[in-house]
mmCIF file of C-alpha atoms and ligand atoms in Angstrom:
data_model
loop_
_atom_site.group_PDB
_atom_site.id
_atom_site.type_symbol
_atom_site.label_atom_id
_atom_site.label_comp_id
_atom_site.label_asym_id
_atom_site.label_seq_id
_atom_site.Cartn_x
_atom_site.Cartn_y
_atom_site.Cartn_z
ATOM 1 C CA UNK A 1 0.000 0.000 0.000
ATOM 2 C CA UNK A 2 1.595 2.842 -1.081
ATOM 3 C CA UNK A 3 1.404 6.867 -0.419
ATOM 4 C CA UNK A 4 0.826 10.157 -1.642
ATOM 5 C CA UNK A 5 2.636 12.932 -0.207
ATOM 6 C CA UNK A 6 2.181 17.213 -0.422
ATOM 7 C CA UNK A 7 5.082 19.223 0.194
ATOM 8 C CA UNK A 8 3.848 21.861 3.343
ATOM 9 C CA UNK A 9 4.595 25.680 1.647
ATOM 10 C CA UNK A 10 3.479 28.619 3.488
ATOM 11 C CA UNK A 11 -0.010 30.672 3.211
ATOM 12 C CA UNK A 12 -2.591 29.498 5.712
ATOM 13 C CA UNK A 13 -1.730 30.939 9.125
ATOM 14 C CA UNK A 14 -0.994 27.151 10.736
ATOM 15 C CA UNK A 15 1.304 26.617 7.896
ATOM 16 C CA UNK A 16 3.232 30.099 8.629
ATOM 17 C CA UNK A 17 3.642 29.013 12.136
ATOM 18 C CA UNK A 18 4.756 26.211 11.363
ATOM 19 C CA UNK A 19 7.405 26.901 8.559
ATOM 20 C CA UNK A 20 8.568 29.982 10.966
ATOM 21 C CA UNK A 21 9.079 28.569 14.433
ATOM 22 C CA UNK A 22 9.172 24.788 14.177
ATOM 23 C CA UNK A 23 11.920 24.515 11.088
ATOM 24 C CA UNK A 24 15.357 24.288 12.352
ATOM 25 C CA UNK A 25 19.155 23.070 10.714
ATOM 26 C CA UNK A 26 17.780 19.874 12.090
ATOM 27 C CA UNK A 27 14.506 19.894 10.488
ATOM 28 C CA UNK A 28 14.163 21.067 7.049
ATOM 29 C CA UNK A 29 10.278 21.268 6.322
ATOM 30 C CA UNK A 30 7.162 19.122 5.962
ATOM 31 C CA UNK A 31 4.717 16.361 4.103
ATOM 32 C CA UNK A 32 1.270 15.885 3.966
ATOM 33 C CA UNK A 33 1.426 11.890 3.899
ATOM 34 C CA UNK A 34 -1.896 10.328 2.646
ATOM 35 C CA UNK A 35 -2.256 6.609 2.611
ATOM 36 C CA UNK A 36 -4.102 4.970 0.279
ATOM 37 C CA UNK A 37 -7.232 2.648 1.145
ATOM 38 C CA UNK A 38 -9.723 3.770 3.732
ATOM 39 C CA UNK A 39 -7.434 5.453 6.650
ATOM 40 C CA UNK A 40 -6.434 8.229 4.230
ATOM 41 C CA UNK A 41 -10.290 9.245 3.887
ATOM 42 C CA UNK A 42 -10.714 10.069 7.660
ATOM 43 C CA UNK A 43 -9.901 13.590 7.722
ATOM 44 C CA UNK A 44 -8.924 14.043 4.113
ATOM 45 C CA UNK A 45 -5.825 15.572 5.241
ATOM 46 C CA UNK A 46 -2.870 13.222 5.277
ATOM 47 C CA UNK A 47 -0.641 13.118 8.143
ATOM 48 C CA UNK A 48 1.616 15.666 8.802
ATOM 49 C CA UNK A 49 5.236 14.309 8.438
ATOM 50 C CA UNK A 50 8.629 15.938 8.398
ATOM 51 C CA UNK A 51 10.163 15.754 5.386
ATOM 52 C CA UNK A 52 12.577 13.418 6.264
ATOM 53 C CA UNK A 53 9.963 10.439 6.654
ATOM 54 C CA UNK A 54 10.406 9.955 2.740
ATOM 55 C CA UNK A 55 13.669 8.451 3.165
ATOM 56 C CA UNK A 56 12.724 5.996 5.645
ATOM 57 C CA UNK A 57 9.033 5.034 4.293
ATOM 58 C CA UNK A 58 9.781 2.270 1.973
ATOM 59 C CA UNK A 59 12.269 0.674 4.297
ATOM 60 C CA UNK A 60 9.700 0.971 7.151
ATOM 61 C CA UNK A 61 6.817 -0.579 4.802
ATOM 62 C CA UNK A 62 8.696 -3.565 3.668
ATOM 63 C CA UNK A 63 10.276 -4.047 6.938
ATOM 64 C CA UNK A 64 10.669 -7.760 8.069
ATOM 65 C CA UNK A 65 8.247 -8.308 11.212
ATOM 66 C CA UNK A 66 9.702 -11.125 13.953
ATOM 67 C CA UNK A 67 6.090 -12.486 15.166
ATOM 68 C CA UNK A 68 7.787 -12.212 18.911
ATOM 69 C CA UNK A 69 7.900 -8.383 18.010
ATOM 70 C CA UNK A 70 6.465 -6.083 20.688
ATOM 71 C CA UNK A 71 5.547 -2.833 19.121
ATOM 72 C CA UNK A 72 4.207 0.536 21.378
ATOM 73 C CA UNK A 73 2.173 3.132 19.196
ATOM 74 C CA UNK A 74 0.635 6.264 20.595
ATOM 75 C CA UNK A 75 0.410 9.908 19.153
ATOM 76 C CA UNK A 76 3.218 11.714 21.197
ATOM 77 C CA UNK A 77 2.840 12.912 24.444
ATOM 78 C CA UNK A 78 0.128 10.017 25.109
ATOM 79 C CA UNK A 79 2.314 8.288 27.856
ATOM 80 C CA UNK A 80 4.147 6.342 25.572
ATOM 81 C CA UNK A 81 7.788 6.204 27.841
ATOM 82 C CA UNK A 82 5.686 5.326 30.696
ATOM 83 C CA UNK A 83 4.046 2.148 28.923
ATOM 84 C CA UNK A 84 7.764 1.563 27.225
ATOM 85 C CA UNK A 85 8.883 0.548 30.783
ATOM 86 C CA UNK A 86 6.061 -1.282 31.601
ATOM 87 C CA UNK A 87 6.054 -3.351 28.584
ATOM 88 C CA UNK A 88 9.550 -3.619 29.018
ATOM 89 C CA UNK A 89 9.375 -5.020 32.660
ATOM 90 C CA UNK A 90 6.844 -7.095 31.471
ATOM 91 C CA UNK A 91 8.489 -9.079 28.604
ATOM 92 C CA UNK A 92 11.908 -9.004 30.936
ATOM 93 C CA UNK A 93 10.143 -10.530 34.048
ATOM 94 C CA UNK A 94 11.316 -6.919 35.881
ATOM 95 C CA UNK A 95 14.763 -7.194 34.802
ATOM 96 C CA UNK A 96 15.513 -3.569 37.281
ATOM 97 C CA UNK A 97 18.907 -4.036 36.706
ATOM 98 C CA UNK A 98 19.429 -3.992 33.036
ATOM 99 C CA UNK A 99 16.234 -1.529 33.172
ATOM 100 C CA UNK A 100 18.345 1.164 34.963
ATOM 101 C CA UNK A 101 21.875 0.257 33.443
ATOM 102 C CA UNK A 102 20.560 0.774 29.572
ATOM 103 C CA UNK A 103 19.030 3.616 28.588
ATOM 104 C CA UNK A 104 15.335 3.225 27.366
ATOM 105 C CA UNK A 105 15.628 4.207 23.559
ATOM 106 C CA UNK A 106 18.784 1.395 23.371
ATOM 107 C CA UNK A 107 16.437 -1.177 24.663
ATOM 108 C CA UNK A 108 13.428 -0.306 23.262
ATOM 109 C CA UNK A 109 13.964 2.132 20.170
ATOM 110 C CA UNK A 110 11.454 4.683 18.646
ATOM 111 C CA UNK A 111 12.050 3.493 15.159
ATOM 112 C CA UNK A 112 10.381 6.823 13.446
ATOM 113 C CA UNK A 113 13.408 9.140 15.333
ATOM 114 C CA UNK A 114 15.279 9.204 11.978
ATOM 115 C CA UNK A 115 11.579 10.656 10.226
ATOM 116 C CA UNK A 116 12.332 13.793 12.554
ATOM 117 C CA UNK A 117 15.195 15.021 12.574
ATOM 118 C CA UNK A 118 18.295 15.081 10.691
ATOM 119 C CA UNK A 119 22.187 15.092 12.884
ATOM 120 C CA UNK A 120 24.241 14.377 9.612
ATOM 121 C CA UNK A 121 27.008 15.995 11.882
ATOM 122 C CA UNK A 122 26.270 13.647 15.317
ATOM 123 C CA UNK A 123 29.516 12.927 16.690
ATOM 124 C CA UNK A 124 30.930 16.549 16.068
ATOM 125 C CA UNK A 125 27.498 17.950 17.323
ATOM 126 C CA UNK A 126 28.103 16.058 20.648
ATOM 127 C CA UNK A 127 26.207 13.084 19.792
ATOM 128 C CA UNK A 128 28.531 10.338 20.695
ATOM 129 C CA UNK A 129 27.593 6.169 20.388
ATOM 130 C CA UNK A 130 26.235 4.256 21.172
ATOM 131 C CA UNK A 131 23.383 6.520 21.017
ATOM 132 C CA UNK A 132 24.431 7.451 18.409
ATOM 133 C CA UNK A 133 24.060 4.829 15.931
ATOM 134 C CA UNK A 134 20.285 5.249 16.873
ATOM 135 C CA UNK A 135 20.408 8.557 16.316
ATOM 136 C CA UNK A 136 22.050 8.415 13.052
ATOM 137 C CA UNK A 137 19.695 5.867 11.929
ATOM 138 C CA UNK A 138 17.086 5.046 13.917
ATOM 139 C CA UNK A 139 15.505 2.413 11.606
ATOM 140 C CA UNK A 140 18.634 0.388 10.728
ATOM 141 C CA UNK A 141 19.469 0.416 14.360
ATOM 142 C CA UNK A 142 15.720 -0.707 15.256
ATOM 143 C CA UNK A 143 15.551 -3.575 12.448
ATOM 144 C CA UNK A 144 19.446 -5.027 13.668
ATOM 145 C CA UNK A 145 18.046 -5.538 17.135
ATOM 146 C CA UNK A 146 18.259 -8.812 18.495
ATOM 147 C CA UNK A 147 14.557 -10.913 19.485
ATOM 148 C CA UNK A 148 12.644 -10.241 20.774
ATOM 149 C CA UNK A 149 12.184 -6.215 19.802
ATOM 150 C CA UNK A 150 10.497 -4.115 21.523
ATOM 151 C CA UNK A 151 9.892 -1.128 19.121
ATOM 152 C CA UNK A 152 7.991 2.419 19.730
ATOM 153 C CA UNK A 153 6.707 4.186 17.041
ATOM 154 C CA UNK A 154 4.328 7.073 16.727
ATOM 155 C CA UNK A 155 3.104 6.245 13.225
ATOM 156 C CA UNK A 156 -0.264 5.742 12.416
ATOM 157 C CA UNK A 157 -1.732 2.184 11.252
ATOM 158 C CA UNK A 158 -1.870 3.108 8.159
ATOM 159 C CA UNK A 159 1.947 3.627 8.079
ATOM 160 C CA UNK A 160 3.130 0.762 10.196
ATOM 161 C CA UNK A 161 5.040 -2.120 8.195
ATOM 162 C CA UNK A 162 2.637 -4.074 6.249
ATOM 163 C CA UNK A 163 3.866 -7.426 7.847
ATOM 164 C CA UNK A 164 2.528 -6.476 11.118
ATOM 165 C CA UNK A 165 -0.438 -7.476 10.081
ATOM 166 C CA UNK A 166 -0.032 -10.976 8.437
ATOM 167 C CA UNK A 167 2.572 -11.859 11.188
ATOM 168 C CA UNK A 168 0.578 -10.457 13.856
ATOM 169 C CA UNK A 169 2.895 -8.545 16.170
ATOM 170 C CA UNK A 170 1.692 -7.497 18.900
ATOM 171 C CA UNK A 171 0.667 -3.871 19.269
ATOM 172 C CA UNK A 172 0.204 -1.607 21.873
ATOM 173 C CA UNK A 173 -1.482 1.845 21.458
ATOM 174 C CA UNK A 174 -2.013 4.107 24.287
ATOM 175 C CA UNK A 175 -3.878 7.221 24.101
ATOM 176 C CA UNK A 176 -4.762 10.378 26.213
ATOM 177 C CA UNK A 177 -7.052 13.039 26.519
ATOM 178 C CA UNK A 178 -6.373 15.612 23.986
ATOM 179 C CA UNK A 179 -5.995 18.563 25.925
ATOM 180 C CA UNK A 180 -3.685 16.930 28.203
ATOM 181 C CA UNK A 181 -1.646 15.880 25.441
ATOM 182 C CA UNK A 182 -1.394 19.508 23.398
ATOM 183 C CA UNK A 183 0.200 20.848 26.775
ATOM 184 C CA UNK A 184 2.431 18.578 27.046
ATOM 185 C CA UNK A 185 3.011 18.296 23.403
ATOM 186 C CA UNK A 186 4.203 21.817 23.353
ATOM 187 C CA UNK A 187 6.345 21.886 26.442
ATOM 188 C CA UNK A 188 8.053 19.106 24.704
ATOM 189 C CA UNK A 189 7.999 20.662 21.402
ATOM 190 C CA UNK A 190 10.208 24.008 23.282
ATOM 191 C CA UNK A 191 12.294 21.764 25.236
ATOM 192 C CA UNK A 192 13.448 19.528 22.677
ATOM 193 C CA UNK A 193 12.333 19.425 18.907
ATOM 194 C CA UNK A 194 13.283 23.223 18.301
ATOM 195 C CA UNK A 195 9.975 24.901 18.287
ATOM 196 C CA UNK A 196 9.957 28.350 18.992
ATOM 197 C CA UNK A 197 6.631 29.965 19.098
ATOM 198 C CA UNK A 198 4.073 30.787 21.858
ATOM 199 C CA UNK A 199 1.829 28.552 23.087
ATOM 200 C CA UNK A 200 -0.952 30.582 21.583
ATOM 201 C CA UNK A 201 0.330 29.007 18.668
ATOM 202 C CA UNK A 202 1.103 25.786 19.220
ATOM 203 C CA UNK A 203 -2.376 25.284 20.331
ATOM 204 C CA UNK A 204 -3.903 26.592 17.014
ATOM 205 C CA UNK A 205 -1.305 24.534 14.948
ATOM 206 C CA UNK A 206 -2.849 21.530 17.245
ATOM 207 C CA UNK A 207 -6.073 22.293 16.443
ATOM 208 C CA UNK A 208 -5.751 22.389 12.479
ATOM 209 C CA UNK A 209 -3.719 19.580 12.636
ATOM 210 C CA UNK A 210 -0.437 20.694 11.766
ATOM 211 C CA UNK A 211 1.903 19.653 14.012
ATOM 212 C CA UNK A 212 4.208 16.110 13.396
ATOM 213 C CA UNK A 213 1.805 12.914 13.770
ATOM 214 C CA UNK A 214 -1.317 14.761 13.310
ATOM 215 C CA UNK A 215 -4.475 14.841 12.785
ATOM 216 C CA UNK A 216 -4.880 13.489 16.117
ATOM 217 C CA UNK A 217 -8.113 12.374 15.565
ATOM 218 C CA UNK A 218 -7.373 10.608 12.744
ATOM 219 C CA UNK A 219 -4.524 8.974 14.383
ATOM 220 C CA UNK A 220 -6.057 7.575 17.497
ATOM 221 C CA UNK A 221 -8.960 6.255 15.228
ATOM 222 C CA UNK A 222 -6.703 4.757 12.968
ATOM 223 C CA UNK A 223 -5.587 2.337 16.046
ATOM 224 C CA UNK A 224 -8.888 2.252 17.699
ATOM 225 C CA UNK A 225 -10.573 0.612 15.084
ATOM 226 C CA UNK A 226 -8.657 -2.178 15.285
ATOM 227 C CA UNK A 227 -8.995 -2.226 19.082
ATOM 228 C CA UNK A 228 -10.728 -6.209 18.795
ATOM 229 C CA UNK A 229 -7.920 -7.412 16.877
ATOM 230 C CA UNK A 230 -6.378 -10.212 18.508
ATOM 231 C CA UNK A 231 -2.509 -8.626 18.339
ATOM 232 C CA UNK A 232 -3.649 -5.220 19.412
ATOM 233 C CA UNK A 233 -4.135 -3.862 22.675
ATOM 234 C CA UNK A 234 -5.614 -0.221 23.086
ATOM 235 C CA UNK A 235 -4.555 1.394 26.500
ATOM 236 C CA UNK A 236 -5.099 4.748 28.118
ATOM 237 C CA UNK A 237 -3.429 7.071 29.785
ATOM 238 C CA UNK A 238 -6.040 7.705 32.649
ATOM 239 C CA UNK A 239 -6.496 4.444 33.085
ATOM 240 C CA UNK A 240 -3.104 3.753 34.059
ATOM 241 C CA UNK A 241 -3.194 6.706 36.300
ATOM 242 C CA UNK A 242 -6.610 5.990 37.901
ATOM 243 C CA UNK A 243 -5.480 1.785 38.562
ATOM 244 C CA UNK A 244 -2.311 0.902 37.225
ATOM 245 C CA UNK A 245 -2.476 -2.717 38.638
ATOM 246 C CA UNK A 246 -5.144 -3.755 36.630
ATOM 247 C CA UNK A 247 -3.562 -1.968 33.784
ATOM 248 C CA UNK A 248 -0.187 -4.457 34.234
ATOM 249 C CA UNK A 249 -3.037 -7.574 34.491
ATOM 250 C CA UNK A 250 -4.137 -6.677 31.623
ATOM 251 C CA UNK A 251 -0.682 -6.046 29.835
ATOM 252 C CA UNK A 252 0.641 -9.491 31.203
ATOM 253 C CA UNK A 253 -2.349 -11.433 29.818
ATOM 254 C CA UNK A 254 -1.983 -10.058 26.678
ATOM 255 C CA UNK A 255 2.176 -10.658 26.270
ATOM 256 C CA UNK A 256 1.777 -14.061 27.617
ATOM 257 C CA UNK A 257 3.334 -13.546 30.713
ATOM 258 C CA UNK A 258 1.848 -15.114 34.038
ATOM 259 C CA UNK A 259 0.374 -12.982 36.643
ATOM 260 C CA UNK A 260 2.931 -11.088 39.511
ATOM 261 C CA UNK A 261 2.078 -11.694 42.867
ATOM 262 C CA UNK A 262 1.565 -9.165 44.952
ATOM 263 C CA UNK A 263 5.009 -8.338 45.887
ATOM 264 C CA UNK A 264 6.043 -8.258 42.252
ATOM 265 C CA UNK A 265 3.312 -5.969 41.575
ATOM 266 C CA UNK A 266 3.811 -3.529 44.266
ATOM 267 C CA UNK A 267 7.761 -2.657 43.074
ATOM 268 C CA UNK A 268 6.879 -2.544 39.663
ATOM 269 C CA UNK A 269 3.936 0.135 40.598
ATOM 270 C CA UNK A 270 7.151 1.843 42.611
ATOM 271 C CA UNK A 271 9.318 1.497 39.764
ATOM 272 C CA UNK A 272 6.535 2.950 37.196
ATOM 273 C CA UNK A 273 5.265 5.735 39.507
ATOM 274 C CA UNK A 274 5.814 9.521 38.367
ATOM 275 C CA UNK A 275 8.036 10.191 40.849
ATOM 276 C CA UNK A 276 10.546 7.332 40.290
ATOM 277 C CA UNK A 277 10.891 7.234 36.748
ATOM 278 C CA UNK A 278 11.426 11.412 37.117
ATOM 279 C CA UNK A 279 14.747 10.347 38.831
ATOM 280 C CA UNK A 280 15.480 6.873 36.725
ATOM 281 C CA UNK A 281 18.103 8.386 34.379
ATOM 282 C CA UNK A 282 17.313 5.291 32.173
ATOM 283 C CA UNK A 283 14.182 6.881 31.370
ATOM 284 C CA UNK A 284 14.119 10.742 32.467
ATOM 285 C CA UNK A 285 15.457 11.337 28.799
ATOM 286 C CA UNK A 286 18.044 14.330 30.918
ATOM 287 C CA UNK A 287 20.436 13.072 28.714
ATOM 288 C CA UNK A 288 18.494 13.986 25.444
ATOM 289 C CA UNK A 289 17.515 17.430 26.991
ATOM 290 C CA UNK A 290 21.518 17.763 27.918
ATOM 291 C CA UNK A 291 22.764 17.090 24.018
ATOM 292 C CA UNK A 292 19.462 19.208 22.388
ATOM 293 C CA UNK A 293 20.391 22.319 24.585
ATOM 294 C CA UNK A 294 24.249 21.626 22.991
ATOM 295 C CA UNK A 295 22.594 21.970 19.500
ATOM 296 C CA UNK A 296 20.747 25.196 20.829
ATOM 297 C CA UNK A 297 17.400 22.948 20.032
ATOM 298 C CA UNK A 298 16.416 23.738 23.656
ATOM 299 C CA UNK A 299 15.996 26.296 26.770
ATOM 300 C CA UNK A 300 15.400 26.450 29.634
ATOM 301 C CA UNK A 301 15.686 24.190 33.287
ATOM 302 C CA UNK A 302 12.146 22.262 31.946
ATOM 303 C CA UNK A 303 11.893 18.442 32.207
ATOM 304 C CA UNK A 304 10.981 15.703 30.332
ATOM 305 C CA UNK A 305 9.165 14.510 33.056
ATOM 306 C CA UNK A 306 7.543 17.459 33.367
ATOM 307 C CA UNK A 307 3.857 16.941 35.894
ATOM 308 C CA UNK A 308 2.512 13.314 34.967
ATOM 309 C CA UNK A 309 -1.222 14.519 35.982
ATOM 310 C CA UNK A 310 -4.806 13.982 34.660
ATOM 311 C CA UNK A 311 -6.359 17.333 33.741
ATOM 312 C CA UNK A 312 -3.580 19.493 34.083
ATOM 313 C CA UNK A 313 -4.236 21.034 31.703
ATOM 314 C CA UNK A 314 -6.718 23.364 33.297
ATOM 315 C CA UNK A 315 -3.758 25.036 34.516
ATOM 316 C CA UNK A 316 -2.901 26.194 31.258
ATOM 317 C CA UNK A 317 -5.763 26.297 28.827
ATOM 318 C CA UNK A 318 -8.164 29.188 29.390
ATOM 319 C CA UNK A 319 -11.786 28.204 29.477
ATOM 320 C CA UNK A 320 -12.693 29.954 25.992
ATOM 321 C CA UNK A 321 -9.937 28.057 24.321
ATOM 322 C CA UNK A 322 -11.069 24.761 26.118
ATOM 323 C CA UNK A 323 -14.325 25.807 24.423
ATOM 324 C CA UNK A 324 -12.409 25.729 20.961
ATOM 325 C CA UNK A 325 -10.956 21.984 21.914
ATOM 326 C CA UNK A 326 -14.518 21.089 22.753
ATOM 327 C CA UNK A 327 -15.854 22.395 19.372
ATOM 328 C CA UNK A 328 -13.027 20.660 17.545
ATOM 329 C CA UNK A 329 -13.529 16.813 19.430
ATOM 330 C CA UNK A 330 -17.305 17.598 18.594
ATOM 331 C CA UNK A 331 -16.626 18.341 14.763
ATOM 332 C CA UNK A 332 -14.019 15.334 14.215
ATOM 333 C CA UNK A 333 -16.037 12.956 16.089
ATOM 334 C CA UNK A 334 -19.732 13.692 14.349
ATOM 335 C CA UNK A 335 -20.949 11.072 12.288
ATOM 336 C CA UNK A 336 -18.865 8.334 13.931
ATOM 337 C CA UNK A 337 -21.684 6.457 15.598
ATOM 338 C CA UNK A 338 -19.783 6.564 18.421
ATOM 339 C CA UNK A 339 -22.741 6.211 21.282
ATOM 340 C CA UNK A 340 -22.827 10.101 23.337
ATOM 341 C CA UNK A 341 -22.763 7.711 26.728
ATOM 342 C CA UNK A 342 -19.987 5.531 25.624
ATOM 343 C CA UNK A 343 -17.420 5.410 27.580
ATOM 344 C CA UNK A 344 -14.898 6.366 24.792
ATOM 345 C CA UNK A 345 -16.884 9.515 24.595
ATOM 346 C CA UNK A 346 -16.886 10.379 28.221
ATOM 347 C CA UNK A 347 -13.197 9.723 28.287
ATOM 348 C CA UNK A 348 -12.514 12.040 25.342
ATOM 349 C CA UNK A 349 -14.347 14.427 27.103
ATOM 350 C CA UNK A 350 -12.406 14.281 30.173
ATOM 351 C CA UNK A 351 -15.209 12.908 32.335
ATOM 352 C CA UNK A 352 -13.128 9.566 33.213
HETATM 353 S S1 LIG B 1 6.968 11.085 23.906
HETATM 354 O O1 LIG B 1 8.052 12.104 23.783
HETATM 355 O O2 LIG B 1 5.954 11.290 22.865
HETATM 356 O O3 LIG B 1 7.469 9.727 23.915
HETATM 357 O O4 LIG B 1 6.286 11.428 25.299
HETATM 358 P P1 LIG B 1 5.353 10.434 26.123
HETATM 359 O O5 LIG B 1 6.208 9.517 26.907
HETATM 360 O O6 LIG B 1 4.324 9.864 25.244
HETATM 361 O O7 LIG B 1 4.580 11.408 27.111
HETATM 362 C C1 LIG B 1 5.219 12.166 28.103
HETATM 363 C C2 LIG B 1 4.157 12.502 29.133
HETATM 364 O O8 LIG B 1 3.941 11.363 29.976
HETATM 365 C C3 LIG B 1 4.222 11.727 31.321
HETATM 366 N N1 LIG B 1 4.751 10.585 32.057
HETATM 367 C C4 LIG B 1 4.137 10.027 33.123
HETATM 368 N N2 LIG B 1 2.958 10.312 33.717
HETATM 369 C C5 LIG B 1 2.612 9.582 34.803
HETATM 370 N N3 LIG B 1 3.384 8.608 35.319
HETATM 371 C C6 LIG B 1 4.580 8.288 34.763
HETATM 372 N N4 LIG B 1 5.331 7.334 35.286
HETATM 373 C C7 LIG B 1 4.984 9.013 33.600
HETATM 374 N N5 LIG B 1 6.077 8.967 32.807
HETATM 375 C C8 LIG B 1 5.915 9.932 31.878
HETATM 376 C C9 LIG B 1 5.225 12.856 31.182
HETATM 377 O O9 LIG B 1 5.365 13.573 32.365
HETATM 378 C C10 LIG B 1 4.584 13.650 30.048
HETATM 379 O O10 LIG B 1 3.384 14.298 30.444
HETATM 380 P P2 LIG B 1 3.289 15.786 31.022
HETATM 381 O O11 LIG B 1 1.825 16.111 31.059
HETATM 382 O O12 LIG B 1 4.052 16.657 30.075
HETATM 383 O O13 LIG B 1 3.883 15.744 32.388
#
């Protein structure tokens, strides 16, 4: 299944923002990637890529899938490096050890990295291995991994290697409130992919889709459609925050892995709470903030583990532009079917 793709060029006001503040040395421009088949009809808009993602596409498409692959797909910001460890745990019957002694993206790569930015310079930039040989090439790095791999990714499902779905992978999405995740995505954005506008506009390039990975709607649908499949588990970020045991029940059962008892499960709540993984240098991505402030990608004393809350938003997001979010979840999800009382509805409307 191939692709079409639209060069980004200026003249709407999201796309001005965008080619002005979020364009570095490191990031040339952007695609409009539209899949062909149903996914691509969603929105109509195509997800918005850097325009690196070209040069990785094919390779990522035709990719050979191991069926003991473990896979992690979210939109960013969704919690992803929190279900990472978890996963990881998981599959490496809490392994804290080798958890804490090798960094996260070495043991459990974000394949797409490559799509997003381009160090041709690494080493001289400060970039040094074995990080990076990720960062150089993310996807060579990623398909040389010894089994099993355990792979994050914030493509869409449309854009996942074909394979995964005759060799039946397994795949974990997780997902989080929207306004949650615009917050954070901007922080993030400012404090390590080179964006420097307000937050003003941030949040209107969120809302007409045009930052990297979006539409978001179109995105999360793309994975929860496939939320019965039998190699596809469809987690969410609340849910881990509101009960995290039964989250890790869940997770276990579906990897294959027996139950922990209840000592088990207690240290690997400790080891997955906000708190600890803020100070797990494994996982606290300080050394990525450290090397993007080098490049003068970053500012700032932020973190990458920045609150960890549920709603937090509401410290940020003024009730008339929470007004806007509400308009836009209303527009993308008309005509879905998607029952008002469901319980997908009440979480996307921040009432779970
Ligand atoms: S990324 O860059 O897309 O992979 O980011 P991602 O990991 O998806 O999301 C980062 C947000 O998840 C929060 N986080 C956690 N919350 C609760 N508990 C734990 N253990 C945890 N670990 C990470 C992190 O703080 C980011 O959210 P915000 O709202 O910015 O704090």
């Amino acid at each position: 299944m191939g692709t079409r793709t639209e060069q980004v060029v200026a003249g709407t006001k999201a796309n001005d923002i965008l080619l002005r503040d979020f364009t570095s040395q490191f990031r040339s421009g952007y695609k409009r990637v539209f899949p062909s088949g149903d996914g691509g009809k969603r929105s109509g808009k195509g997800y918005l890529l850097p325009d690196y993602f070209s040069d990785y596409e094919k390779q990522i498409r035709e990719m050979e899938i191991r069926p003991d692959d473990i896979w992690v797909a979210s939109y960013p910001k969704t919690g992803t490096t929190w279900t990472q460890e978890m996963v990881w745990c998981i599959g490496n019957d809490l392994d804290f050890e080798r958890a804490k002694s090798i960094v996260l993206p070495l043991r459990f790569p974000f394949i797409d990295l490559s799509c997003l930015f381009n160090f041709p310079d690494g080493p001289k930039a400060g970039l040094d291995s074995p990080l990076f040989e990720f960062l150089k090439d993310s996807v060579k790095y990623t398909v040389d991994k010894e089994s099993p791999r355990y792979i994050k990714t914030h493509l869409p499902w449309e854009l996942l290697p074909e394979q995964i779905k005759t060799k039946k992978a397994k795949v974990i999405y997780v997902a989080r409130n929207p306004k949650d995740t615009c917050v954070s995505y901007y922080h993030h954005s400012r404090l390590i992919e080179g964006y420097r506008g307000s937050f003003e506009d941030f949040i209107e390039l969120f809302l007409q889709d045009t930052v990297t990975y979006s539409p978001f709607w179109d995105h999360l649908l793309s994975y929860w459609e496939h939320r019965d499949d039998s190699n596809v588990l469809f987690l969410k970020y609340e849910e881990m925050k509101k009960d995290l045991p039964s989250v890790i029940r869940k997770v276990s059962t579906f990897m294959g892995k027996k139950q922990l008892n209840d000592e088990d499960m207690k240290t690997l709540c400790h080891h997955l709470s906000f708190e600890s993984m803020k100070s797990n240098g494994s996982v606290n991505y300080e050394f990525a903030v450290d090397k993007t402030q080098n490049l003068g990608l970053s500012e700032g004393d932020q973190h990458f583990m920045r609150k960890g809350k549920v709603n937090s938003w509401k410290e940020e997001i003024s009730p008339e532009v929470a007004e806007r979010f509400d308009a836009w979840i209303e527009n993308n999800l008309n005509g879905l079917n998607l029952h008002a009382e469901s319980s997908f509805m009440k979480w996307v409307a921040g009432k779970i």
